[in-house]
Amino acid sequence: METSMSVASSIARKIAVLGSGISGAVCASTIAKSGISVTVFDSARGSGGRMSQRRETTDDGKELLFDHGAPSFSMSKCSEAFPLVCEWESRGLIAEWKEKFGSFDYITKKFTDIEQEGSNKRYVGVPGMNSICRALCHQLGVESKFGVGVGRVDWLEEENAWRLTSSDGQNLGHFAGVVASDKNIVSSRLTSVTGRPPPLDLNLAPDLRNKVQDISVSPCFAVMLAFPEPLSWIPFKGFAIRNSEVLSWVHCDSSKPGRSTASERWVLHSTVEYAETIIAKTGLKKPSDAILMKVAEELLEELQNMGLNVPQPLFKKAHRWGSAFPLTSVAAEEKCLWDKKRRLAICGDFCVSPDVEGAIISGMAAASKVTEMFSCL
């Protein structure tokens, strides 16, 4: 039988991180700082996950950039992730979004609950929300492979290692350990959408399987709008919507630091109920252009019915986040899930809390498990 030392040597202290959202990016970066080789795999064209940035083009060829997922994030000074956020700020990866925020009541058509000064800062990536993940996934010791879907993650008992295979059958290599930061790697939800089983079969780790086999999530539609002139009469650059069945959040994306002001860009988020109603009619598969256009028109109409004199935009487009917010925390105390025997970690906001802070903390916890494991070899 091979010793742990010989196994680690034969696969050159290699770790695979599946998913390049903020949890996976933080995990990969932290592991690499310990001198362990990390490869990040993501089927998307770039890093970020729900902190990604969307690049669009108007009919006349002008480029538009939108943070169409998480608009910003906050961090308590007592959070274990706060020192990391301070480091990102010192590196210029993030900046405080210093604008006015509040709420809007759809029934009374009035703004309420102005966000008080002294509350937790709102941070944004600079020049886009994906800037943090992009920097972390390209730091020394991290190799990132985008546009590579992982189709199978197999545990090889005799080799005491993991083998990864791409969605098109290509061998992606052997690894001493695996970190799954994308819940679709292990969630049965993937089967309901694609008809295929998830890449990682957790029957080999029953304790982990029982916790993640049915992670409840809520969906959301985002609508990206661009206007030729600033909507300067709207008193807030970001506000929650109360008593609307359609809209839950609105923000001016071009008001963030480091953004182009060539056009006024706003992002609308639907309510969970609205998104669930659409999905109930259309299913979980990728929505058609016609459905997305209908969603864009309905969210814009709801915004225009708020009495804010919102004109017709020069650009509008919708995007569906099918599993935007996890409804459960599967590892609130441990911060991540860990199978020591097979060196398998699962991390993400669904482990701690459904926000950026929770995702960061979970990624840090998974990295700690991996580095601790290697320190004992």
GROMACS .gro file of C-alpha atoms in nm:
model
  377
    1MET     CA    1   0.000   0.000   0.000
    2GLU     CA    2   0.128   0.345  -0.091
    3THR     CA    3   0.198   0.585   0.190
    4SER     CA    4   0.043   0.928   0.200
    5MET     CA    5   0.389   1.072   0.133
    6SER     CA    6   0.444   0.868  -0.182
    7VAL     CA    7   0.099   0.951  -0.313
    8ALA     CA    8   0.155   1.323  -0.261
    9SER     CA    9   0.491   1.295  -0.435
   10SER     CA   10   0.358   1.102  -0.734
   11ILE     CA   11   0.096   1.363  -0.816
   12ALA     CA   12   0.320   1.657  -0.729
   13ARG     CA   13   0.104   1.803  -0.450
   14LYS     CA   14  -0.174   1.889  -0.694
   15ILE     CA   15  -0.522   2.009  -0.600
   16ALA     CA   16  -0.817   2.062  -0.835
   17VAL     CA   17  -1.067   2.337  -0.755
   18LEU     CA   18  -1.395   2.307  -0.944
   19GLY     CA   19  -1.560   2.645  -0.996
   20SER     CA   20  -1.410   2.994  -1.007
   21GLY     CA   21  -1.671   3.192  -0.817
   22ILE     CA   22  -1.555   3.385  -0.511
   23SER     CA   23  -1.551   3.075  -0.287
   24GLY     CA   24  -1.342   2.867  -0.528
   25ALA     CA   25  -1.114   3.160  -0.615
   26VAL     CA   26  -1.043   3.238  -0.250
   27CYS     CA   27  -0.981   2.870  -0.179
   28ALA     CA   28  -0.742   2.828  -0.474
   29SER     CA   29  -0.551   3.146  -0.392
   30THR     CA   30  -0.512   3.052  -0.026
   31ILE     CA   31  -0.393   2.700  -0.105
   32ALA     CA   32  -0.140   2.830  -0.358
   33LYS     CA   33   0.011   3.064  -0.099
   34SER     CA   34   0.113   2.750   0.090
   35GLY     CA   35   0.319   2.629  -0.204
   36ILE     CA   36   0.068   2.369  -0.323
   37SER     CA   37  -0.008   2.348  -0.695
   38VAL     CA   38  -0.370   2.435  -0.777
   39THR     CA   39  -0.566   2.397  -1.100
   40VAL     CA   40  -0.902   2.573  -1.130
   41PHE     CA   41  -1.159   2.434  -1.374
   42ASP     CA   42  -1.465   2.625  -1.491
   43SER     CA   43  -1.696   2.568  -1.786
   44ALA     CA   44  -1.753   2.944  -1.816
   45ARG     CA   45  -1.536   3.171  -2.031
   46GLY     CA   46  -1.400   3.349  -1.726
   47SER     CA   47  -1.402   3.361  -1.349
   48GLY     CA   48  -1.659   3.510  -1.117
   49GLY     CA   49  -1.969   3.292  -1.100
   50ARG     CA   50  -2.244   3.516  -0.967
   51MET     CA   51  -1.979   3.788  -0.932
   52SER     CA   52  -1.912   3.780  -1.305
   53GLN     CA   53  -1.936   4.079  -1.537
   54ARG     CA   54  -2.151   4.072  -1.850
   55ARG     CA   55  -2.019   4.224  -2.174
   56GLU     CA   56  -2.289   4.337  -2.418
   57THR     CA   57  -2.299   4.545  -2.737
   58THR     CA   58  -2.560   4.796  -2.853
   59ASP     CA   59  -2.703   4.795  -3.205
   60ASP     CA   60  -2.456   5.067  -3.304
   61GLY     CA   61  -2.157   4.873  -3.173
   62LYS     CA   62  -2.100   5.037  -2.834
   63GLU     CA   63  -1.969   4.810  -2.558
   64LEU     CA   64  -2.162   4.785  -2.232
   65LEU     CA   65  -2.043   4.617  -1.912
   66PHE     CA   66  -2.280   4.506  -1.635
   67ASP     CA   67  -2.241   4.349  -1.291
   68HIS     CA   68  -2.554   4.142  -1.345
   69GLY     CA   69  -2.510   3.916  -1.042
   70ALA     CA   70  -2.411   4.032  -0.694
   71PRO     CA   71  -2.420   4.414  -0.708
   72SER     CA   72  -2.189   4.461  -0.409
   73PHE     CA   73  -2.098   4.302  -0.078
   74SER     CA   74  -2.056   4.405   0.282
   75MET     CA   75  -1.824   4.273   0.549
   76SER     CA   76  -1.841   4.309   0.926
   77LYS     CA   77  -1.513   4.422   1.082
   78CYS     CA   78  -1.533   4.128   1.320
   79SER     CA   79  -1.566   3.880   1.034
   80GLU     CA   80  -1.282   3.633   0.990
   81ALA     CA   81  -1.274   3.737   0.624
   82PHE     CA   82  -1.229   4.109   0.698
   83PRO     CA   83  -0.843   4.103   0.685
   84LEU     CA   84  -0.863   3.947   0.339
   85VAL     CA   85  -1.102   4.220   0.224
   86CYS     CA   86  -0.863   4.486   0.359
   87GLU     CA   87  -0.584   4.323   0.157
   88TRP     CA   88  -0.796   4.338  -0.160
   89GLU     CA   89  -0.873   4.704  -0.096
   90SER     CA   90  -0.503   4.785  -0.052
   91ARG     CA   91  -0.429   4.609  -0.382
   92GLY     CA   92  -0.696   4.811  -0.562
   93LEU     CA   93  -0.910   4.506  -0.639
   94ILE     CA   94  -1.210   4.652  -0.457
   95ALA     CA   95  -1.333   4.994  -0.352
   96GLU     CA   96  -1.615   5.130  -0.142
   97TRP     CA   97  -1.933   5.218  -0.331
   98LYS     CA   98  -2.002   5.559  -0.177
   99GLU     CA   99  -2.356   5.637  -0.286
  100LYS     CA  100  -2.699   5.675  -0.127
  101PHE     CA  101  -2.908   5.360  -0.080
  102GLY     CA  102  -3.259   5.303   0.048
  103SER     CA  103  -3.592   5.135  -0.016
  104PHE     CA  104  -3.895   5.212  -0.233
  105ASP     CA  105  -4.254   5.122  -0.148
  106TYR     CA  106  -4.440   5.018  -0.462
  107ILE     CA  107  -4.780   5.087  -0.308
  108THR     CA  108  -4.717   5.439  -0.177
  109LYS     CA  109  -4.472   5.520  -0.461
  110LYS     CA  110  -4.233   5.671  -0.208
  111PHE     CA  111  -3.873   5.614  -0.103
  112THR     CA  112  -3.826   5.499   0.257
  113ASP     CA  113  -3.559   5.372   0.492
  114ILE     CA  114  -3.257   5.570   0.382
  115GLU     CA  115  -2.946   5.367   0.461
  116GLN     CA  116  -2.775   5.527   0.758
  117GLU     CA  117  -2.414   5.640   0.756
  118GLY     CA  118  -2.195   5.417   0.968
  119SER     CA  119  -2.356   5.097   0.848
  120ASN     CA  120  -2.129   4.835   0.694
  121LYS     CA  121  -1.952   4.956   0.382
  122ARG     CA  122  -2.063   4.834   0.042
  123TYR     CA  123  -1.765   4.704  -0.156
  124VAL     CA  124  -1.745   4.645  -0.530
  125GLY     CA  125  -1.477   4.492  -0.748
  126VAL     CA  126  -1.281   4.738  -0.963
  127PRO     CA  127  -1.331   4.778  -1.254
  128GLY     CA  128  -1.591   4.497  -1.231
  129MET     CA  129  -1.722   4.259  -0.967
  130ASN     CA  130  -1.526   3.979  -1.134
  131SER     CA  131  -1.194   4.162  -1.077
  132ILE     CA  132  -1.139   3.987  -0.744
  133CYS     CA  133  -1.188   3.635  -0.878
  134ARG     CA  134  -0.985   3.710  -1.189
  135ALA     CA  135  -0.687   3.829  -0.984
  136LEU     CA  136  -0.705   3.535  -0.743
  137CYS     CA  137  -0.732   3.279  -1.024
  138HIS     CA  138  -0.422   3.416  -1.196
  139GLN     CA  139  -0.190   3.451  -0.903
  140LEU     CA  140   0.134   3.257  -0.871
  141GLY     CA  141   0.075   2.887  -0.813
  142VAL     CA  142  -0.278   2.884  -0.962
  143GLU     CA  143  -0.342   2.750  -1.312
  144SER     CA  144  -0.689   2.833  -1.444
  145LYS     CA  145  -0.863   2.644  -1.722
  146PHE     CA  146  -1.177   2.822  -1.842
  147GLY     CA  147  -1.421   2.684  -2.093
  148VAL     CA  148  -1.348   2.336  -1.957
  149GLY     CA  149  -1.648   2.152  -1.822
  150VAL     CA  150  -1.574   1.869  -1.580
  151GLY     CA  151  -1.786   1.568  -1.675
  152ARG     CA  152  -1.659   1.311  -1.425
  153VAL     CA  153  -1.472   1.317  -1.095
  154ASP     CA  154  -1.362   0.964  -1.008
  155TRP     CA  155  -1.192   0.838  -0.694
  156LEU     CA  156  -0.926   0.578  -0.777
  157GLU     CA  157  -0.895   0.361  -0.470
  158GLU     CA  158  -0.581   0.178  -0.581
  159GLU     CA  159  -0.401   0.499  -0.671
  160ASN     CA  160  -0.540   0.688  -0.373
  161ALA     CA  161  -0.605   0.985  -0.602
  162TRP     CA  162  -0.874   1.164  -0.802
  163ARG     CA  163  -0.909   1.150  -1.180
  164LEU     CA  164  -1.090   1.428  -1.363
  165THR     CA  165  -1.244   1.384  -1.708
  166SER     CA  166  -1.385   1.666  -1.919
  167SER     CA  167  -1.741   1.677  -2.049
  168ASP     CA  168  -1.613   1.566  -2.391
  169GLY     CA  169  -1.413   1.273  -2.250
  170GLN     CA  170  -1.066   1.426  -2.229
  171ASN     CA  171  -0.839   1.327  -1.940
  172LEU     CA  172  -0.782   1.634  -1.723
  173GLY     CA  173  -0.530   1.473  -1.492
  174HIS     CA  174  -0.487   1.310  -1.151
  175PHE     CA  175  -0.500   1.510  -0.829
  176ALA     CA  176  -0.426   1.449  -0.463
  177GLY     CA  177  -0.735   1.638  -0.358
  178VAL     CA  178  -1.047   1.803  -0.497
  179VAL     CA  179  -1.240   2.110  -0.385
  180ALA     CA  180  -1.592   2.144  -0.529
  181SER     CA  181  -1.705   2.505  -0.499
  182ASP     CA  182  -1.980   2.470  -0.761
  183LYS     CA  183  -2.281   2.297  -0.611
  184ASN     CA  184  -2.379   2.161  -0.954
  185ILE     CA  185  -2.078   1.931  -0.929
  186VAL     CA  186  -2.257   1.738  -0.656
  187SER     CA  187  -2.622   1.848  -0.671
  188SER     CA  188  -2.900   1.637  -0.815
  189ARG     CA  189  -3.044   1.958  -0.961
  190LEU     CA  190  -2.808   1.912  -1.257
  191THR     CA  191  -2.989   1.590  -1.345
  192SER     CA  192  -3.327   1.763  -1.353
  193VAL     CA  193  -3.188   2.023  -1.595
  194THR     CA  194  -2.964   1.813  -1.823
  195GLY     CA  195  -3.070   1.454  -1.763
  196ARG     CA  196  -2.709   1.371  -1.670
  197PRO     CA  197  -2.589   1.269  -1.322
  198PRO     CA  198  -2.366   1.518  -1.139
  199PRO     CA  199  -1.992   1.475  -1.213
  200LEU     CA  200  -1.908   1.378  -0.855
  201ASP     CA  201  -2.088   1.074  -0.716
  202LEU     CA  202  -2.109   1.127  -0.342
  203ASN     CA  203  -2.219   0.771  -0.270
  204LEU     CA  204  -1.855   0.715  -0.178
  205ALA     CA  205  -1.895   0.977   0.099
  206PRO     CA  206  -2.242   0.917   0.250
  207ASP     CA  207  -2.203   1.180   0.523
  208LEU     CA  208  -2.141   1.450   0.263
  209ARG     CA  209  -2.406   1.314   0.028
  210ASN     CA  210  -2.678   1.339   0.289
  211LYS     CA  211  -2.603   1.709   0.341
  212VAL     CA  212  -2.584   1.826  -0.020
  213GLN     CA  213  -2.802   1.588  -0.220
  214ASP     CA  214  -3.092   1.835  -0.228
  215ILE     CA  215  -2.972   2.191  -0.173
  216SER     CA  216  -3.278   2.415  -0.199
  217VAL     CA  217  -3.223   2.729  -0.406
  218SER     CA  218  -3.427   3.026  -0.517
  219PRO     CA  219  -3.404   3.176  -0.869
  220CYS     CA  220  -3.380   3.536  -0.989
  221PHE     CA  221  -3.393   3.721  -1.319
  222ALA     CA  222  -3.162   4.015  -1.381
  223VAL     CA  223  -3.239   4.278  -1.642
  224MET     CA  224  -2.965   4.502  -1.779
  225LEU     CA  225  -3.065   4.847  -1.904
  226ALA     CA  226  -2.867   5.129  -2.067
  227PHE     CA  227  -2.987   5.488  -2.114
  228PRO     CA  228  -2.832   5.766  -2.321
  229GLU     CA  229  -2.859   6.019  -2.038
  230PRO     CA  230  -2.824   5.994  -1.657
  231LEU     CA  231  -3.143   5.938  -1.455
  232SER     CA  232  -3.020   6.208  -1.220
  233TRP     CA  233  -3.362   6.274  -1.065
  234ILE     CA  234  -3.365   5.930  -0.896
  235PRO     CA  235  -3.230   6.007  -0.546
  236PHE     CA  236  -3.067   5.667  -0.480
  237LYS     CA  237  -2.816   5.461  -0.676
  238GLY     CA  238  -2.940   5.138  -0.525
  239PHE     CA  239  -3.268   5.052  -0.354
  240ALA     CA  240  -3.475   4.754  -0.248
  241ILE     CA  241  -3.836   4.738  -0.370
  242ARG     CA  242  -4.113   4.662  -0.124
  243ASN     CA  243  -4.463   4.539  -0.209
  244SER     CA  244  -4.389   4.455  -0.571
  245GLU     CA  245  -4.459   4.110  -0.708
  246VAL     CA  246  -4.204   4.161  -0.984
  247LEU     CA  247  -3.907   4.372  -0.868
  248SER     CA  248  -3.690   4.324  -0.558
  249TRP     CA  249  -3.383   4.542  -0.624
  250VAL     CA  250  -3.264   4.820  -0.858
  251HIS     CA  251  -2.918   4.976  -0.887
  252CYS     CA  252  -2.722   5.210  -1.111
  253ASP     CA  253  -2.425   5.001  -1.221
  254SER     CA  254  -2.240   5.291  -1.381
  255SER     CA  255  -2.232   5.478  -1.047
  256LYS     CA  256  -1.978   5.233  -0.907
  257PRO     CA  257  -1.612   5.336  -0.881
  258GLY     CA  258  -1.394   5.252  -1.180
  259ARG     CA  259  -1.685   5.219  -1.424
  260SER     CA  260  -1.728   5.384  -1.761
  261THR     CA  261  -1.981   5.669  -1.758
  262ALA     CA  262  -2.024   5.674  -2.136
  263SER     CA  263  -2.379   5.550  -2.077
  264GLU     CA  264  -2.611   5.523  -1.777
  265ARG     CA  265  -2.646   5.154  -1.688
  266TRP     CA  266  -2.898   5.007  -1.446
  267VAL     CA  267  -2.962   4.650  -1.331
  268LEU     CA  268  -3.296   4.520  -1.207
  269HIS     CA  269  -3.346   4.203  -1.001
  270SER     CA  270  -3.676   4.020  -0.996
  271THR     CA  271  -3.850   3.880  -0.692
  272VAL     CA  272  -3.809   3.510  -0.624
  273GLU     CA  273  -4.184   3.464  -0.673
  274TYR     CA  274  -4.176   3.619  -1.018
  275ALA     CA  275  -3.881   3.402  -1.125
  276GLU     CA  276  -4.046   3.088  -0.991
  277THR     CA  277  -4.364   3.169  -1.185
  278ILE     CA  278  -4.171   3.203  -1.512
  279ILE     CA  279  -3.971   2.884  -1.450
  280ALA     CA  280  -4.289   2.693  -1.363
  281LYS     CA  281  -4.417   2.777  -1.712
  282THR     CA  282  -4.094   2.734  -1.909
  283GLY     CA  283  -3.892   2.474  -1.719
  284LEU     CA  284  -3.533   2.473  -1.592
  285LYS     CA  285  -3.361   2.444  -1.927
  286LYS     CA  286  -3.195   2.748  -2.083
  287PRO     CA  287  -3.467   3.007  -2.153
  288SER     CA  288  -3.530   3.113  -2.512
  289ASP     CA  289  -3.458   3.464  -2.638
  290ALA     CA  290  -3.833   3.523  -2.658
  291ILE     CA  291  -3.880   3.438  -2.290
  292LEU     CA  292  -3.586   3.658  -2.186
  293MET     CA  293  -3.724   3.948  -2.391
  294LYS     CA  294  -4.064   3.908  -2.224
  295VAL     CA  295  -3.896   3.913  -1.882
  296ALA     CA  296  -3.695   4.223  -1.973
  297GLU     CA  297  -4.009   4.403  -2.087
  298GLU     CA  298  -4.207   4.308  -1.776
  299LEU     CA  299  -3.937   4.417  -1.530
  300LEU     CA  300  -3.886   4.744  -1.721
  301GLU     CA  301  -4.261   4.805  -1.718
  302GLU     CA  302  -4.271   4.752  -1.342
  303LEU     CA  303  -3.990   5.005  -1.301
  304GLN     CA  304  -4.165   5.256  -1.527
  305ASN     CA  305  -4.488   5.216  -1.325
  306MET     CA  306  -4.312   5.339  -1.011
  307GLY     CA  307  -4.364   5.704  -1.105
  308LEU     CA  308  -3.992   5.776  -1.148
  309ASN     CA  309  -4.019   5.903  -1.508
  310VAL     CA  310  -3.794   5.628  -1.640
  311PRO     CA  311  -3.762   5.664  -2.021
  312GLN     CA  312  -3.720   5.388  -2.277
  313PRO     CA  313  -3.367   5.246  -2.267
  314LEU     CA  314  -3.137   5.217  -2.565
  315PHE     CA  315  -3.052   4.863  -2.453
  316LYS     CA  316  -3.231   4.597  -2.249
  317LYS     CA  317  -3.157   4.231  -2.191
  318ALA     CA  318  -3.248   3.969  -1.929
  319HIS     CA  319  -3.044   3.693  -1.771
  320ARG     CA  320  -3.171   3.406  -1.556
  321TRP     CA  321  -2.990   3.301  -1.241
  322GLY     CA  322  -3.151   2.961  -1.193
  323SER     CA  323  -3.000   2.899  -0.850
  324ALA     CA  324  -2.923   3.250  -0.732
  325PHE     CA  325  -2.966   3.206  -0.357
  326PRO     CA  326  -2.929   2.890  -0.147
  327LEU     CA  327  -3.206   2.852   0.108
  328THR     CA  328  -3.010   2.635   0.350
  329SER     CA  329  -2.670   2.634   0.520
  330VAL     CA  330  -2.534   2.282   0.516
  331ALA     CA  331  -2.220   2.347   0.725
  332ALA     CA  332  -2.290   2.653   0.937
  333GLU     CA  333  -2.043   2.550   1.208
  334GLU     CA  334  -1.775   2.373   1.002
  335LYS     CA  335  -1.791   2.637   0.721
  336CYS     CA  336  -1.724   2.366   0.460
  337LEU     CA  337  -1.771   1.992   0.413
  338TRP     CA  338  -1.461   1.771   0.435
  339ASP     CA  339  -1.384   1.405   0.367
  340LYS     CA  340  -1.037   1.357   0.515
  341LYS     CA  341  -0.986   1.006   0.381
  342ARG     CA  342  -1.028   1.111   0.017
  343ARG     CA  343  -0.913   1.470   0.055
  344LEU     CA  344  -1.241   1.611  -0.075
  345ALA     CA  345  -1.379   1.950   0.027
  346ILE     CA  346  -1.707   2.114  -0.067
  347CYS     CA  347  -1.743   2.487  -0.015
  348GLY     CA  348  -1.967   2.775  -0.117
  349ASP     CA  349  -2.227   3.017   0.012
  350PHE     CA  350  -2.462   2.721   0.059
  351CYS     CA  351  -2.232   2.604   0.339
  352VAL     CA  352  -2.235   2.921   0.550
  353SER     CA  353  -2.473   3.198   0.438
  354PRO     CA  354  -2.627   3.305   0.105
  355ASP     CA  355  -2.400   3.602   0.042
  356VAL     CA  356  -2.048   3.692  -0.068
  357GLU     CA  357  -1.917   3.695   0.288
  358GLY     CA  358  -2.045   3.342   0.346
  359ALA     CA  359  -1.885   3.223   0.023
  360ILE     CA  360  -1.549   3.378   0.114
  361ILE     CA  361  -1.549   3.225   0.463
  362SER     CA  362  -1.637   2.882   0.323
  363GLY     CA  363  -1.355   2.903   0.067
  364MET     CA  364  -1.110   2.995   0.342
  365ALA     CA  365  -1.226   2.699   0.552
  366ALA     CA  366  -1.182   2.453   0.264
  367ALA     CA  367  -0.833   2.587   0.195
  368SER     CA  368  -0.748   2.543   0.562
  369LYS     CA  369  -0.850   2.174   0.548
  370VAL     CA  370  -0.637   2.115   0.239
  371THR     CA  371  -0.326   2.294   0.364
  372GLU     CA  372  -0.354   2.128   0.705
  373MET     CA  373  -0.371   1.791   0.531
  374PHE     CA  374  -0.054   1.859   0.333
  375SER     CA  375   0.131   1.991   0.637
  376CYS     CA  376   0.091   1.648   0.796
  377LEU     CA  377   0.245   1.465   0.498
   0.00000   0.00000   0.00000
